[in-house]
mmCIF file of C-alpha atoms in Angstrom:
data_model
loop_
_atom_site.group_PDB
_atom_site.id
_atom_site.type_symbol
_atom_site.label_atom_id
_atom_site.label_comp_id
_atom_site.label_asym_id
_atom_site.label_seq_id
_atom_site.Cartn_x
_atom_site.Cartn_y
_atom_site.Cartn_z
ATOM 1 C CA MET P 1 23.255 47.235 -20.675
ATOM 2 C CA ARG P 2 22.788 47.256 -16.871
ATOM 3 C CA LEU P 3 22.772 50.811 -15.689
ATOM 4 C CA LEU P 4 22.867 52.550 -12.292
ATOM 5 C CA PHE P 5 20.840 55.861 -12.150
ATOM 6 C CA LEU P 6 21.302 58.060 -9.084
ATOM 7 C CA ALA P 7 18.878 60.856 -8.162
ATOM 8 C CA VAL P 8 17.424 62.494 -5.180
ATOM 9 C CA LEU P 9 13.985 60.778 -4.965
ATOM 10 C CA ARG P 10 11.648 62.847 -2.873
ATOM 11 C CA ARG P 11 8.041 61.876 -3.578
ATOM 12 C CA HIS P 12 6.157 64.053 -6.235
ATOM 13 C CA THR P 13 9.111 66.440 -6.676
ATOM 14 C CA GLY P 14 10.346 67.543 -10.179
ATOM 15 C CA ASN P 15 13.589 65.758 -9.877
ATOM 16 C CA ALA P 16 11.967 62.445 -8.878
ATOM 17 C CA ILE P 17 9.487 62.719 -11.755
ATOM 18 C CA THR P 18 12.229 63.475 -14.265
ATOM 19 C CA ALA P 19 14.358 60.584 -12.967
ATOM 20 C CA GLN P 20 11.494 58.186 -13.374
ATOM 21 C CA ARG P 21 10.813 59.467 -16.837
ATOM 22 C CA VAL P 22 14.472 58.971 -17.866
ATOM 23 C CA ARG P 23 14.525 55.490 -16.394
ATOM 24 C CA ASP P 24 11.357 54.545 -18.279
ATOM 25 C CA HIS P 25 12.883 55.808 -21.524
ATOM 26 C CA LEU P 26 16.156 53.789 -21.042
ATOM 27 C CA GLU P 27 14.151 50.699 -20.109
ATOM 28 C CA ALA P 28 11.983 51.126 -23.270
ATOM 29 C CA ALA P 29 15.249 51.162 -25.203
ATOM 30 C CA GLY P 30 16.089 47.690 -23.893
ATOM 31 C CA HIS P 31 18.480 48.580 -20.971
ATOM 32 C CA VAL P 32 18.131 47.517 -17.344
ATOM 33 C CA CYS P 33 18.111 50.737 -15.327
ATOM 34 C CA ILE P 34 18.330 50.624 -11.532
ATOM 35 C CA LEU P 35 17.050 53.878 -10.192
ATOM 36 C CA LYS P 36 18.443 54.511 -6.550
ATOM 37 C CA ASN P 37 18.073 57.409 -4.212
ATOM 38 C CA ALA P 38 21.506 59.198 -4.005
ATOM 39 C CA LEU P 39 20.696 59.998 -0.304
ATOM 40 C CA ASP P 40 20.753 56.317 0.569
ATOM 41 C CA PHE P 41 24.505 56.129 -0.104
ATOM 42 C CA GLU P 42 26.864 57.826 2.371
ATOM 43 C CA SER P 43 30.094 57.149 0.489
ATOM 44 C CA PRO P 44 31.623 56.108 -2.800
ATOM 45 C CA SER P 45 32.608 52.824 -1.240
ATOM 46 C CA GLU P 46 28.944 51.980 -0.781
ATOM 47 C CA ILE P 47 28.343 52.730 -4.445
ATOM 48 C CA SER P 48 31.302 50.470 -5.410
ATOM 49 C CA ASN P 49 29.862 47.614 -3.474
ATOM 50 C CA PHE P 50 26.530 48.068 -5.036
ATOM 51 C CA ILE P 51 27.921 48.250 -8.559
ATOM 52 C CA LYS P 52 29.776 44.928 -7.929
ATOM 53 C CA ALA P 53 26.906 43.171 -6.330
ATOM 54 C CA GLU P 54 24.627 44.145 -9.247
ATOM 55 C CA SER P 55 27.089 43.629 -12.016
ATOM 56 C CA LEU P 56 26.449 47.153 -13.375
ATOM 57 C CA GLU P 57 28.181 48.275 -16.559
ATOM 58 C CA ALA P 58 27.603 52.058 -16.556
ATOM 59 C CA ALA P 59 25.999 54.829 -14.501
ATOM 60 C CA MET P 60 24.216 58.192 -14.659
ATOM 61 C CA ALA P 61 23.283 60.755 -12.165
ATOM 62 C CA LEU P 62 20.733 63.513 -12.076
ATOM 63 C CA HIS P 63 22.379 66.528 -10.346
ATOM 64 C CA LEU P 64 26.064 67.040 -10.649
ATOM 65 C CA TYR P 65 26.826 67.348 -6.930
ATOM 66 C CA ARG P 66 24.287 65.262 -5.083
ATOM 67 C CA GLY P 67 24.562 62.309 -7.464
ATOM 68 C CA GLY P 68 27.528 62.925 -9.550
ATOM 69 C CA ARG P 69 30.008 63.132 -6.675
ATOM 70 C CA LEU P 70 29.471 59.389 -5.954
ATOM 71 C CA LEU P 71 30.256 58.028 -9.391
ATOM 72 C CA PRO P 72 34.006 58.628 -10.155
ATOM 73 C CA GLY P 73 36.562 56.020 -9.477
ATOM 74 C CA HIS P 74 34.563 52.808 -10.007
ATOM 75 C CA GLY P 75 35.928 51.796 -13.294
ATOM 76 C CA ILE P 76 32.662 52.059 -15.363
ATOM 77 C CA PRO P 77 31.685 54.871 -17.663
ATOM 78 C CA PHE P 78 29.096 57.483 -16.429
ATOM 79 C CA GLY P 79 27.243 60.543 -17.444
ATOM 80 C CA ILE P 80 25.555 63.453 -15.760
ATOM 81 C CA ILE P 81 22.305 65.220 -16.142
ATOM 82 C CA PHE P 82 22.332 68.755 -14.596
ATOM 83 C CA GLY P 83 19.539 69.392 -12.141
ATOM 84 C CA GLY P 84 19.237 73.095 -11.451
ATOM 85 C CA THR P 85 20.549 73.828 -7.987
ATOM 86 C CA ASP P 86 23.867 72.309 -8.950
ATOM 87 C CA LEU P 87 24.356 74.989 -11.586
ATOM 88 C CA ASN P 88 22.472 77.815 -9.874
ATOM 89 C CA GLU P 89 23.302 77.373 -6.175
ATOM 90 C CA ASP P 90 26.127 74.793 -5.582
ATOM 91 C CA VAL P 91 28.482 76.456 -8.014
ATOM 92 C CA LYS P 92 28.709 79.371 -5.562
ATOM 93 C CA GLN P 93 30.230 77.213 -2.846
ATOM 94 C CA GLY P 94 33.935 76.760 -3.433
ATOM 95 C CA GLU P 95 34.348 73.121 -2.243
ATOM 96 C CA LYS P 96 31.275 71.895 -4.070
ATOM 97 C CA ASN P 97 32.334 73.717 -7.248
ATOM 98 C CA LYS P 98 35.715 71.893 -7.157
ATOM 99 C CA VAL P 99 34.093 68.509 -6.521
ATOM 100 C CA MET P 100 31.772 68.951 -9.431
ATOM 101 C CA GLY P 101 34.609 70.075 -11.744
ATOM 102 C CA LYS P 102 36.416 66.763 -10.934
ATOM 103 C CA VAL P 103 33.310 64.779 -11.610
ATOM 104 C CA LEU P 104 33.098 66.437 -15.066
ATOM 105 C CA GLU P 105 36.649 65.449 -15.776
ATOM 106 C CA GLU P 106 35.866 61.844 -15.585
ATOM 107 C CA ALA P 107 32.255 61.916 -17.053
ATOM 108 C CA ARG P 108 31.746 60.770 -20.476
ATOM 109 C CA PHE P 109 29.013 63.320 -21.061
ATOM 110 C CA ALA P 110 26.842 65.897 -19.377
ATOM 111 C CA VAL P 111 23.254 66.848 -20.392
ATOM 112 C CA ALA P 112 21.735 70.299 -19.831
ATOM 113 C CA PHE P 113 18.078 70.914 -20.300
ATOM 114 C CA THR P 114 18.538 74.387 -21.911
ATOM 115 C CA GLU P 115 21.188 76.328 -23.761
ATOM 116 C CA SER P 116 21.493 78.765 -20.779
ATOM 117 C CA MET P 117 22.256 75.792 -18.486
ATOM 118 C CA LYS P 118 24.909 74.628 -20.939
ATOM 119 C CA GLU P 119 26.530 78.072 -21.211
ATOM 120 C CA THR P 120 26.626 78.389 -17.400
ATOM 121 C CA ALA P 121 28.307 74.963 -17.112
ATOM 122 C CA GLN P 122 30.821 75.868 -19.818
ATOM 123 C CA ARG P 123 31.757 79.083 -18.004
ATOM 124 C CA GLN P 124 32.221 77.233 -14.764
ATOM 125 C CA TRP P 125 34.134 74.198 -16.057
ATOM 126 C CA PRO P 126 35.729 75.178 -19.476
ATOM 127 C CA HIS P 127 37.711 71.941 -19.514
ATOM 128 C CA ALA P 128 34.360 69.966 -19.944
ATOM 129 C CA LYS P 129 32.842 72.242 -22.631
ATOM 130 C CA ASP P 130 33.131 69.666 -25.388
ATOM 131 C CA LYS P 131 31.221 67.077 -23.461
ATOM 132 C CA ILE P 132 28.140 69.057 -22.535
ATOM 133 C CA TYR P 133 24.969 68.682 -24.590
ATOM 134 C CA VAL P 134 21.492 70.089 -24.676
ATOM 135 C CA GLN P 135 18.543 67.767 -24.404
ATOM 136 C CA SER P 136 15.334 69.385 -23.535
ATOM 137 C CA GLN P 137 12.907 67.565 -21.157
ATOM 138 C CA GLY P 138 10.024 65.562 -22.532
ATOM 139 C CA ILE P 139 6.823 65.587 -20.476
ATOM 140 C CA ALA P 140 3.540 63.652 -20.360
ATOM 141 C CA THR P 141 0.374 64.658 -18.531
ATOM 142 C CA VAL P 142 -2.278 62.229 -17.391
ATOM 143 C CA PRO P 143 -5.067 64.045 -15.623
ATOM 144 C CA ASN P 144 -7.506 61.871 -13.677
ATOM 145 C CA THR P 145 -10.704 62.003 -15.639
ATOM 146 C CA THR P 146 -12.801 61.193 -12.582
ATOM 147 C CA PHE P 147 -11.354 64.008 -10.432
ATOM 148 C CA ASN P 148 -13.873 66.155 -8.732
ATOM 149 C CA TRP P 149 -12.892 69.907 -8.790
ATOM 150 C CA ASP P 150 -15.637 70.944 -6.388
ATOM 151 C CA THR P 151 -14.460 68.380 -3.786
ATOM 152 C CA PHE P 152 -10.924 69.841 -4.161
ATOM 153 C CA LEU P 153 -12.227 73.290 -3.587
ATOM 154 C CA GLN P 154 -14.036 72.172 -0.385
ATOM 155 C CA ARG P 155 -10.880 70.515 0.790
ATOM 156 C CA SER P 156 -9.108 73.787 0.097
ATOM 157 C CA GLU P 157 -11.775 75.606 2.141
ATOM 158 C CA ILE P 158 -12.761 77.712 -0.774
ATOM 159 C CA ASN P 159 -16.565 78.097 -0.432
ATOM 160 C CA GLN P 160 -17.445 79.702 -3.674
ATOM 161 C CA SER P 161 -18.993 78.669 -7.007
ATOM 162 C CA ALA P 162 -16.390 77.159 -9.204
ATOM 163 C CA ASP P 163 -17.742 79.175 -12.122
ATOM 164 C CA ASN P 164 -16.675 82.562 -10.718
ATOM 165 C CA LEU P 165 -13.284 81.487 -9.194
ATOM 166 C CA HIS P 166 -9.801 82.407 -10.354
ATOM 167 C CA VAL P 167 -7.428 79.823 -8.624
ATOM 168 C CA PHE P 168 -3.789 80.388 -9.191
ATOM 169 C CA LEU P 169 -1.782 77.194 -8.441
ATOM 170 C CA LEU P 170 1.668 77.064 -7.123
ATOM 171 C CA ILE P 171 3.184 73.569 -7.288
ATOM 172 C CA CYS P 172 6.299 73.024 -5.202
ATOM 173 C CA GLY P 173 7.938 71.113 -2.420
ATOM 174 C CA LEU P 174 8.032 73.196 0.644
ATOM 175 C CA ARG P 175 11.703 74.256 0.735
ATOM 176 C CA GLN P 176 13.399 77.587 0.655
ATOM 177 C CA VAL P 177 14.693 77.428 -2.991
ATOM 178 C CA LYS P 178 11.028 77.280 -4.197
ATOM 179 C CA ASP P 179 10.236 80.377 -2.195
ATOM 180 C CA PRO P 180 6.507 79.699 -1.858
ATOM 181 C CA LEU P 181 5.997 82.591 0.414
ATOM 182 C CA TYR P 182 7.204 85.170 -2.309
ATOM 183 C CA LEU P 183 3.738 85.825 -3.633
ATOM 184 C CA VAL P 184 1.611 85.147 -0.594
ATOM 185 C CA ASP P 185 1.067 88.851 0.443
ATOM 186 C CA ALA P 186 0.557 90.060 -3.085
ATOM 187 C CA PHE P 187 -2.130 87.447 -3.734
ATOM 188 C CA SER P 188 -3.801 88.069 -0.370
ATOM 189 C CA GLU P 189 -3.963 91.749 -1.152
ATOM 190 C CA TRP P 190 -5.444 91.009 -4.512
ATOM 191 C CA HIS P 191 -8.010 88.551 -2.839
ATOM 192 C CA GLN P 192 -9.155 91.210 -0.469
ATOM 193 C CA GLU P 193 -9.973 93.479 -3.472
ATOM 194 C CA GLU P 194 -11.356 90.694 -5.631
ATOM 195 C CA PRO P 195 -12.679 87.710 -3.452
ATOM 196 C CA SER P 196 -12.735 85.370 -6.412
ATOM 197 C CA VAL P 197 -8.937 85.295 -6.555
ATOM 198 C CA TYR P 198 -7.152 82.520 -4.580
ATOM 199 C CA MET P 199 -3.640 81.283 -4.502
ATOM 200 C CA VAL P 200 -3.251 77.448 -3.671
ATOM 201 C CA ILE P 201 0.090 76.037 -2.825
ATOM 202 C CA VAL P 202 0.279 72.250 -3.573
ATOM 203 C CA GLY P 203 3.352 70.080 -2.659
ATOM 204 C CA PRO P 204 5.172 67.805 -0.251
ATOM 205 C CA GLU P 205 6.702 68.885 3.015
ATOM 206 C CA VAL P 206 10.420 68.656 2.151
ATOM 207 C CA ASP P 207 12.028 70.924 4.815
ATOM 208 C CA PRO P 208 10.233 70.393 8.178
ATOM 209 C CA VAL P 209 11.431 73.696 9.702
ATOM 210 C CA PHE P 210 10.498 75.688 6.621
ATOM 211 C CA THR P 211 7.257 73.835 6.330
ATOM 212 C CA ARG P 212 6.172 75.173 9.789
ATOM 213 C CA GLU P 213 6.960 78.679 8.737
ATOM 214 C CA VAL P 214 4.896 78.313 5.449
ATOM 215 C CA LYS P 215 1.959 76.802 7.434
ATOM 216 C CA ALA P 216 1.999 79.533 10.025
ATOM 217 C CA LYS P 217 2.098 82.201 7.336
ATOM 218 C CA VAL P 218 -0.684 80.724 5.169
ATOM 219 C CA LYS P 219 -2.893 80.180 8.261
ATOM 220 C CA ARG P 220 -3.096 83.911 8.950
ATOM 221 C CA THR P 221 -3.199 85.079 5.303
ATOM 222 C CA PRO P 222 -6.632 85.469 3.620
ATOM 223 C CA GLY P 223 -6.985 84.169 0.036
ATOM 224 C CA VAL P 224 -4.075 81.722 0.348
ATOM 225 C CA ARG P 225 -4.387 77.917 0.870
ATOM 226 C CA LEU P 226 -1.959 75.072 1.440
ATOM 227 C CA ILE P 227 -2.617 71.516 0.236
ATOM 228 C CA GLY P 228 -0.288 68.514 0.878
ATOM 229 C CA GLU P 229 1.224 66.505 -1.868
ATOM 230 C CA MET P 230 -1.086 64.772 -4.394
ATOM 231 C CA ALA P 231 -1.002 61.827 -6.711
ATOM 232 C CA ARG P 232 0.370 62.913 -10.151
ATOM 233 C CA GLU P 233 -2.822 62.206 -12.020
ATOM 234 C CA ASP P 234 -4.970 64.194 -9.480
ATOM 235 C CA LEU P 235 -2.440 67.042 -9.630
ATOM 236 C CA HIS P 236 -2.682 67.267 -13.387
ATOM 237 C CA ALA P 237 -6.457 67.423 -13.042
ATOM 238 C CA VAL P 238 -6.108 70.317 -10.607
ATOM 239 C CA VAL P 239 -3.714 72.069 -13.067
ATOM 240 C CA LYS P 240 -6.267 71.580 -15.868
ATOM 241 C CA ASN P 241 -9.056 73.258 -13.795
ATOM 242 C CA CYS P 242 -7.125 76.232 -12.357
ATOM 243 C CA PHE P 243 -7.032 79.709 -13.787
ATOM 244 C CA ALA P 244 -3.205 79.699 -14.108
ATOM 245 C CA VAL P 245 -0.038 78.092 -12.774
ATOM 246 C CA VAL P 246 2.487 80.302 -10.968
ATOM 247 C CA ASN P 247 6.141 79.626 -10.239
ATOM 248 C CA SER P 248 8.143 81.650 -7.622
ATOM 249 C CA SER P 249 11.333 79.736 -7.396
ATOM 250 C CA VAL P 250 14.670 81.284 -6.695
ATOM 251 C CA SER P 251 16.326 78.553 -8.793
ATOM 252 C CA GLU P 252 15.114 76.192 -11.474
ATOM 253 C CA GLY P 253 16.703 73.845 -14.047
ATOM 254 C CA MET P 254 13.612 73.290 -16.183
ATOM 255 C CA SER P 255 10.343 73.294 -14.165
ATOM 256 C CA ALA P 256 8.280 70.232 -14.841
ATOM 257 C CA ALA P 257 5.271 72.148 -13.411
ATOM 258 C CA ILE P 258 5.560 74.827 -16.077
ATOM 259 C CA LEU P 259 5.951 72.347 -18.877
ATOM 260 C CA GLU P 260 3.001 70.315 -17.708
ATOM 261 C CA ALA P 261 0.825 73.450 -17.426
ATOM 262 C CA MET P 262 1.737 74.324 -20.987
ATOM 263 C CA ASP P 263 0.991 70.830 -22.148
ATOM 264 C CA LEU P 264 -2.473 71.163 -20.453
ATOM 265 C CA GLU P 265 -2.874 74.533 -22.128
ATOM 266 C CA VAL P 266 -3.064 76.423 -18.921
ATOM 267 C CA PRO P 267 -1.414 79.864 -18.572
ATOM 268 C CA VAL P 268 1.842 80.272 -16.763
ATOM 269 C CA LEU P 269 3.080 83.067 -14.604
ATOM 270 C CA ALA P 270 6.775 82.642 -13.605
ATOM 271 C CA ARG P 271 9.392 84.419 -11.758
ATOM 272 C CA ASN P 272 11.910 85.921 -14.018
ATOM 273 C CA ILE P 273 14.949 83.671 -13.348
ATOM 274 C CA PRO P 274 17.204 82.054 -15.967
ATOM 275 C CA GLY P 275 15.636 78.608 -15.785
ATOM 276 C CA ASN P 276 12.146 80.044 -16.233
ATOM 277 C CA ALA P 277 13.140 82.480 -18.865
ATOM 278 C CA ALA P 278 14.556 79.672 -20.999
ATOM 279 C CA VAL P 279 10.955 78.086 -21.143
ATOM 280 C CA VAL P 280 8.565 81.079 -20.943
ATOM 281 C CA LYS P 281 8.596 83.804 -23.546
ATOM 282 C CA HIS P 282 7.315 86.849 -21.880
ATOM 283 C CA GLU P 283 3.773 87.884 -23.054
ATOM 284 C CA VAL P 284 3.894 85.167 -25.722
ATOM 285 C CA THR P 285 3.888 81.817 -23.872
ATOM 286 C CA GLY P 286 3.365 83.197 -20.353
ATOM 287 C CA LEU P 287 4.253 86.099 -18.095
ATOM 288 C CA LEU P 288 7.654 86.645 -16.389
ATOM 289 C CA PHE P 289 7.642 88.839 -13.301
ATOM 290 C CA SER P 290 10.332 90.068 -11.057
ATOM 291 C CA ASP P 291 8.177 91.727 -8.310
ATOM 292 C CA PRO P 292 5.285 90.186 -6.511
ATOM 293 C CA GLN P 293 3.305 93.517 -6.918
ATOM 294 C CA MET P 294 3.224 92.851 -10.627
ATOM 295 C CA LEU P 295 0.610 90.246 -9.926
ATOM 296 C CA SER P 296 -1.591 92.153 -7.440
ATOM 297 C CA GLY P 297 -4.291 94.661 -7.764
ATOM 298 C CA PRO P 298 -5.717 96.234 -10.990
ATOM 299 C CA GLU P 299 -2.166 96.464 -12.620
ATOM 300 C CA GLY P 300 -1.713 92.782 -11.999
ATOM 301 C CA GLU P 301 -5.095 91.888 -13.540
ATOM 302 C CA ILE P 302 -4.369 93.811 -16.597
ATOM 303 C CA LEU P 303 -1.050 92.109 -17.111
ATOM 304 C CA ILE P 304 -2.578 88.724 -16.634
ATOM 305 C CA GLN P 305 -5.420 89.327 -18.916
ATOM 306 C CA ASN P 306 -2.987 90.441 -21.616
ATOM 307 C CA VAL P 307 -1.135 87.209 -21.218
ATOM 308 C CA LEU P 308 -4.230 85.016 -21.134
ATOM 309 C CA CYS P 309 -5.724 86.567 -24.218
ATOM 310 C CA HIS P 310 -2.493 86.972 -26.242
ATOM 311 C CA PRO P 311 -3.141 85.634 -29.795
ATOM 312 C CA VAL P 312 -0.585 82.847 -29.247
ATOM 313 C CA SER P 313 -2.427 81.629 -26.045
ATOM 314 C CA THR P 314 -4.309 78.540 -26.100
ATOM 315 C CA SER P 315 -5.818 78.751 -22.693
ATOM 316 C CA PRO P 316 -9.416 77.691 -22.240
ATOM 317 C CA GLN P 317 -10.118 80.815 -20.175
ATOM 318 C CA CYS P 318 -8.988 83.053 -23.131
ATOM 319 C CA ARG P 319 -11.116 81.089 -25.584
ATOM 320 C CA GLU P 320 -14.131 81.437 -23.372
ATOM 321 C CA ARG P 321 -13.751 85.188 -23.131
ATOM 322 C CA HIS P 322 -13.315 85.562 -26.802
ATOM 323 C CA TYR P 323 -16.488 83.473 -27.557
ATOM 324 C CA ALA P 324 -18.397 85.504 -24.974
ATOM 325 C CA ALA P 325 -17.318 88.708 -26.730
#
């Protein structure tokens, strides 16, 4: 079958990686899957012309509003994969909510990554409750085996021995929904008490105005560093070498960064929002926090040590401390 797959394709963002993974799965199953950036189409008529030109038989969209709104009315069956901001943010806007409800009326199916996402969608659009299914994300990590951690630290202007460092990694595109500044002051405070602690933000510059705000804040904040987007294999190598991965998003569907950290056996500290709480079990598979101060100073260190050395934890740092004891 020849399929159209619409998604917002910003480089190295979670949605783009998820879309590529879904496309690869569909093509491995024998389908022809044409992945297109939803932002490249300004109207449904452009989609209609593309469908005819490519002789497409069906379609899918990742994100009910950004991609889904372009698919009804073309005479081919289509399905939807919820993204995160569609259920957590766009539903609060009346016109977008109405548009998404109409998309679901025509959609053959809709996929949610978690039960909580499914429940949210069913509450919003009860007419579509029987066509919403849960399919968790699958992830694959491919860390670059030749990656040089010391070179990365130098690039990050961290001039300390790697053996004594505690680098907390925040992976996100620089946009407000990811809230990368949420933890900056708390980690800076902790760094000034314990100079081995650093917070490093890694990700593409998605929102130019907000990026300038982030850069200005980081520049004047001790203990916090900002690195641009990285190749996926290099980023996975950074994750593997860091002390823990943090997530400070206001809204998430299912964070690929959290899943990849878990796959690499690296501890996760995540903001307590529904999307993160569906993945991270507090003090079992990670730490959920609702206040930045939970991660700063002596209290934060105690909390984090409890998570890293919980019996369920498989983190290398925890294993090393147990062996040392």
